[in-house]
Coordinates of C-alpha atoms in Angstrom, one line a residue:
M15 CA -3.2 7.7 21.4
G16 CA -5.6 10.5 21.9
R17 CA -4.1 13.1 19.3
P18 CA -6.1 15.5 17.5
V19 CA -6.2 14.5 14.1
R20 CA -6.9 16.4 11.0
A21 CA -7.5 14.6 7.5
L22 CA -7.5 15.9 3.9
V23 CA -10.5 14.5 1.9
R24 CA -11.9 15.1 -1.3
N25 CA -15.2 13.9 -0.6
P26 CA -16.4 14.4 2.8
Q27 CA -19.5 12.1 2.2
A28 CA -17.0 9.3 1.8
A29 CA -15.0 10.2 5.1
K30 CA -17.8 10.2 7.6
G31 CA -16.4 7.6 9.2
L32 CA -13.3 9.7 9.9
K33 CA -15.5 12.4 11.0
A34 CA -17.5 10.1 13.4
A35 CA -14.0 8.8 14.7
G36 CA -13.1 12.6 15.7
A37 CA -11.1 13.7 13.0
Q38 CA -11.4 17.1 11.7
L39 CA -11.9 17.1 8.1
V40 CA -10.1 19.5 5.5
I41 CA -11.5 19.6 2.2
G42 CA -9.3 19.7 -0.7
D43 CA -6.7 17.6 -2.3
L44 CA -3.0 17.5 -2.9
A45 CA -3.3 19.9 -5.9
D46 CA -4.8 22.5 -3.7
H47 CA -2.0 24.5 -2.0
G48 CA -4.6 26.3 0.1
S49 CA -6.0 23.1 1.8
L50 CA -2.6 21.8 2.3
A51 CA -1.7 24.8 4.5
R52 CA -5.0 24.6 6.5
L53 CA -4.0 20.8 6.8
L54 CA -0.6 21.5 8.1
E55 CA -1.3 24.5 10.2
T56 CA 0.1 23.8 13.9
A57 CA 0.8 20.1 12.8
G58 CA 3.4 18.3 14.7
A59 CA 3.4 15.2 12.5
V60 CA 2.1 14.2 9.2
V61 CA 1.2 10.7 7.7
H62 CA 1.1 10.8 4.0
C63 CA -1.0 7.9 3.0
A64 CA -2.7 9.3 0.0
G65 CA -2.1 8.0 -3.6
A66 CA -3.2 6.5 -6.7
V67 CA -3.1 2.8 -6.8
R68 CA -5.2 2.4 -10.2
G69 CA -4.6 3.9 -13.4
A70 CA -4.3 3.8 -17.1
S71 CA -0.9 5.6 -17.8
Q72 CA 2.0 6.6 -16.2
A73 CA 0.7 10.2 -15.9
D74 CA -2.2 8.9 -13.8
F75 CA -0.1 7.7 -11.3
A76 CA 2.4 10.4 -11.4
Y77 CA -0.3 13.2 -10.8
A78 CA -1.0 11.8 -7.3
N79 CA 2.0 9.8 -6.3
I80 CA 4.7 12.2 -7.6
E81 CA 3.4 15.7 -7.8
G82 CA 1.0 15.5 -5.0
T83 CA 4.1 14.4 -3.0
A84 CA 6.0 17.3 -4.3
N85 CA 3.3 19.7 -3.2
L86 CA 3.0 18.4 0.2
L87 CA 6.7 18.5 0.8
T88 CA 6.6 22.0 -0.5
A89 CA 4.0 23.1 2.1
L90 CA 5.7 21.0 4.8
G91 CA 8.8 23.3 4.0
M92 CA 6.9 26.3 5.1
Q93 CA 6.1 25.1 8.4
Q94 CA 8.0 26.2 11.5
P95 CA 8.9 24.0 13.3
L96 CA 8.9 21.3 10.7
P97 CA 6.5 18.6 11.3
R98 CA 7.7 15.0 11.4
L99 CA 6.6 13.0 8.2
I100 CA 5.9 9.3 8.0
M101 CA 5.3 8.8 4.3
L102 CA 3.6 5.2 3.3
S103 CA 5.3 3.9 0.1
S104 CA 5.0 0.6 -1.2
L105 CA 7.1 -2.8 -1.3
A106 CA 6.9 -2.3 -5.1
A107 CA 9.1 0.8 -5.0
R108 CA 12.2 -1.5 -4.7
Q109 CA 11.4 -2.7 -8.3
P110 CA 10.4 0.6 -10.0
Q111 CA 11.0 -0.9 -13.4
L112 CA 7.9 -3.2 -13.1
S113 CA 5.0 -0.8 -13.4
W114 CA 3.6 2.9 -13.5
Y115 CA 2.6 2.5 -9.8
A116 CA 6.0 1.1 -8.7
S117 CA 7.9 3.8 -10.6
S118 CA 5.7 6.6 -9.1
K119 CA 6.3 5.4 -5.5
H120 CA 10.0 5.0 -6.1
Q121 CA 10.0 8.7 -7.4
A122 CA 8.2 9.9 -4.7
E123 CA 10.7 8.5 -2.3
L124 CA 13.6 10.2 -4.3
L125 CA 11.6 13.5 -4.1
L126 CA 11.6 13.1 -0.2
R127 CA 15.5 12.4 0.2
E128 CA 16.2 15.4 -1.9
Q129 CA 14.2 17.7 0.6
N130 CA 15.2 19.9 3.6
P131 CA 17.5 18.1 5.4
G132 CA 16.2 19.1 8.8
L133 CA 13.0 17.0 8.3
D134 CA 12.7 14.1 10.7
W135 CA 11.3 11.5 8.3
I136 CA 10.6 8.0 7.5
V137 CA 9.3 5.8 4.4
L138 CA 7.3 2.8 5.2
R139 CA 7.3 0.0 2.4
P140 CA 4.4 -2.4 3.5
P141 CA 3.6 -5.6 1.5
P142 CA 0.0 -5.9 0.2
V143 CA -2.2 -4.5 2.9
Y144 CA -5.6 -6.2 3.8
G145 CA -8.5 -5.7 6.3
P146 CA -11.4 -3.3 6.7
G147 CA -11.8 -1.0 3.8
D148 CA -9.5 -3.0 1.3
R149 CA -10.9 -3.4 -2.2
E150 CA -8.0 -5.1 -4.0
L151 CA -7.2 -8.1 -1.7
T152 CA -10.7 -9.0 -0.3
P153 CA -12.1 -10.2 -3.5
V154 CA -9.2 -12.8 -3.9
F155 CA -9.8 -13.9 -0.3
H156 CA -13.7 -14.3 -1.1
W157 CA -12.7 -16.4 -3.8
L158 CA -10.5 -18.3 -1.5
A159 CA -13.5 -18.7 1.0
R160 CA -15.5 -20.2 -2.2
G161 CA -12.6 -22.9 -2.6
I162 CA -10.8 -21.3 -5.4
M163 CA -7.3 -19.6 -5.2
P164 CA -6.5 -17.7 -8.4
V165 CA -3.0 -17.7 -9.3
P166 CA -1.8 -15.0 -11.8
S167 CA 1.9 -16.2 -11.6
T168 CA 3.7 -19.6 -10.9
P169 CA 2.3 -20.9 -7.5
E170 CA 6.1 -20.9 -6.1
N171 CA 6.2 -17.0 -6.2
R172 CA 6.2 -15.5 -2.6
M173 CA 4.8 -12.3 -0.9
S174 CA 4.4 -11.1 2.6
L175 CA 1.1 -9.6 4.0
L176 CA 0.3 -7.1 6.7
H177 CA -3.4 -6.5 8.2
V178 CA -4.2 -2.8 8.1
H179 CA -4.6 -2.6 12.1
D180 CA -1.0 -3.6 12.4
L181 CA 0.1 -1.1 10.1
A182 CA -1.8 1.7 11.9
C183 CA 0.0 0.5 15.2
A184 CA 3.4 0.8 13.6
I185 CA 2.4 4.1 12.5
T186 CA 1.2 5.4 15.8
A187 CA 4.5 4.0 17.4
L188 CA 6.4 5.9 15.1
L189 CA 4.7 9.0 16.3
D190 CA 5.9 8.4 19.7
A191 CA 9.6 7.8 18.4
K192 CA 12.3 10.0 19.4
S193 CA 13.5 10.2 16.0
L194 CA 13.2 8.7 12.6
P195 CA 16.0 7.3 10.6
R196 CA 15.2 9.2 7.2
R197 CA 15.3 6.1 5.1
A198 CA 12.8 3.6 3.7
L199 CA 12.1 0.5 5.9
S200 CA 9.5 -2.5 5.2
L201 CA 7.3 -4.3 7.5
S202 CA 5.2 -7.5 7.5
D203 CA 2.8 -9.6 9.6
G204 CA 6.1 -11.6 10.6
K205 CA 5.7 -14.9 8.6
E206 CA 9.1 -15.7 7.9
Q207 CA 9.6 -15.8 4.1
G208 CA 6.0 -14.8 3.5
Y209 CA 3.6 -17.2 1.7
D210 CA 3.4 -19.0 -1.8
W211 CA 0.1 -19.5 -3.4
R212 CA 0.0 -23.0 -2.4
E213 CA 0.5 -22.0 1.2
L214 CA -2.3 -19.5 0.9
A215 CA -4.7 -22.0 -0.3
E216 CA -3.9 -24.4 2.3
L217 CA -4.5 -21.7 5.0
G218 CA -7.9 -21.0 3.5
S219 CA -8.6 -24.6 3.7
Q220 CA -7.8 -24.8 7.2
V221 CA -9.7 -21.5 8.1
W222 CA -13.0 -22.4 6.0
G223 CA -12.9 -26.1 6.4
R224 CA -13.0 -26.8 2.7
R225 CA -10.9 -27.8 -0.3
V226 CA -9.2 -25.2 -1.9
R227 CA -8.1 -25.6 -5.6
L228 CA -5.5 -23.6 -7.2
L229 CA -6.6 -21.9 -10.5
R230 CA -3.5 -21.1 -12.6
L231 CA -4.5 -18.2 -15.0
P232 CA -2.6 -18.9 -18.2
D233 CA -0.2 -16.3 -19.4
P234 CA -1.7 -15.5 -22.7
L235 CA -5.0 -15.2 -21.2
L236 CA -4.0 -13.0 -18.3
D237 CA -1.9 -10.8 -20.8
A238 CA -4.9 -10.6 -23.1
L239 CA -7.2 -9.5 -20.4
A240 CA -5.0 -6.9 -19.1
A241 CA -4.6 -5.6 -22.6
A242 CA -8.0 -5.4 -23.1
N243 CA -9.0 -3.8 -19.7
L244 CA -6.3 -1.2 -20.4
I245 CA -7.8 -0.2 -24.0
L246 CA -11.5 -0.1 -22.6
A247 CA -10.4 2.0 -19.3
R248 CA -8.9 4.7 -21.8
R249 CA -12.0 4.8 -23.9
M250 CA -14.4 4.7 -21.0
R251 CA -12.2 7.0 -18.8
Y252 CA -12.2 4.9 -15.7
A253 CA -9.0 3.7 -13.5
P254 CA -8.3 0.1 -14.1
M255 CA -6.4 -2.1 -11.6
L256 CA -5.7 -4.8 -14.1
T257 CA -3.3 -3.7 -16.7
P258 CA -0.1 -5.0 -18.2
A259 CA 2.0 -3.2 -16.0
K260 CA 0.1 -4.5 -13.1
V261 CA 0.4 -7.9 -14.4
R262 CA 4.2 -7.6 -14.4
E263 CA 4.1 -6.9 -10.7
L264 CA 2.0 -9.7 -9.7
R265 CA 4.5 -12.1 -11.6
H266 CA 7.4 -11.0 -9.7
P267 CA 8.7 -13.7 -7.9
N268 CA 9.6 -12.0 -4.5
W269 CA 7.7 -9.7 -2.7
V270 CA 8.9 -10.8 0.6
T271 CA 10.1 -8.8 3.4
D272 CA 10.7 -8.8 7.3
N273 CA 10.6 -6.9 10.3
R274 CA 14.3 -6.7 11.8
E275 CA 15.0 -3.0 10.5
I276 CA 11.6 -1.4 11.7
Q277 CA 12.0 -3.4 15.1
A278 CA 15.1 -1.6 15.6
V279 CA 13.6 1.8 15.6
I280 CA 10.4 1.2 17.3
D281 CA 9.1 -1.4 19.9
W282 CA 6.2 -2.9 17.6
Q283 CA 5.1 -6.3 16.8
P284 CA 2.3 -7.4 14.4
A285 CA -0.7 -8.9 16.4
I286 CA -2.9 -10.4 13.6
S287 CA -2.0 -13.5 11.8
L288 CA -3.3 -14.1 8.3
A289 CA -5.5 -17.1 9.7
Q290 CA -7.2 -14.2 12.2
G291 CA -7.3 -11.8 9.6
L292 CA -9.3 -14.3 7.2
T293 CA -11.5 -15.5 10.0
D294 CA -12.6 -11.8 10.4
L295 CA -13.3 -11.1 7.0

């Protein structure tokens, strides 16, 4: 803790919280080689957490997640000594055939593996991350608080989850590690075998003291909504979350991981259970 932090941001107004916390802001993006050089100057470590999670085509994800990563790796290779690199990927990268997002994260990981062999690096593949600042899972949890659990797949499908605070603590521990293992490792909130949709509903019922009903979204309805949203997004030029590719991710039966491998590298334990995280929403 107590390290000077420099952050690459496109919009300084949207990053006022970072500045208030003491970070030095570098205005630019991953396509701006000048801003990348300013960002990396004298840096001892880089946490690469920039990327696209919404898009209407493979190209939308490739621009940020693949080309942006390539630009960062090129800029990193010009630094002497080489900073260590902690790259945030996604659990989706283990199934790249499912979606544009998953494919782009997988390809970004491949780029890193092909880089300077002297680079000290690790790829983190977190499961869905929630907590302050989250815009993807929080709406689902708000429905849960109202007594409805929307289910986009079969109720038996399982997933792990992770609070953003625990992810930040794992990254901090990796900054202090003697060396990094140069491979992709996953992490979770420690719940063995993760959660299925019924368990999420039961947990929500306990946290908010009300009955929670599972609302199974019929496949034809979800497919139609995703297809319509994609068409509209392309016409209106916005970045959609719900697309046919994203639906394939949502229907995958197993997004479960554990902490055995990451805990062999760092002394880290997740501290926030899902029940506590839901209570704090």
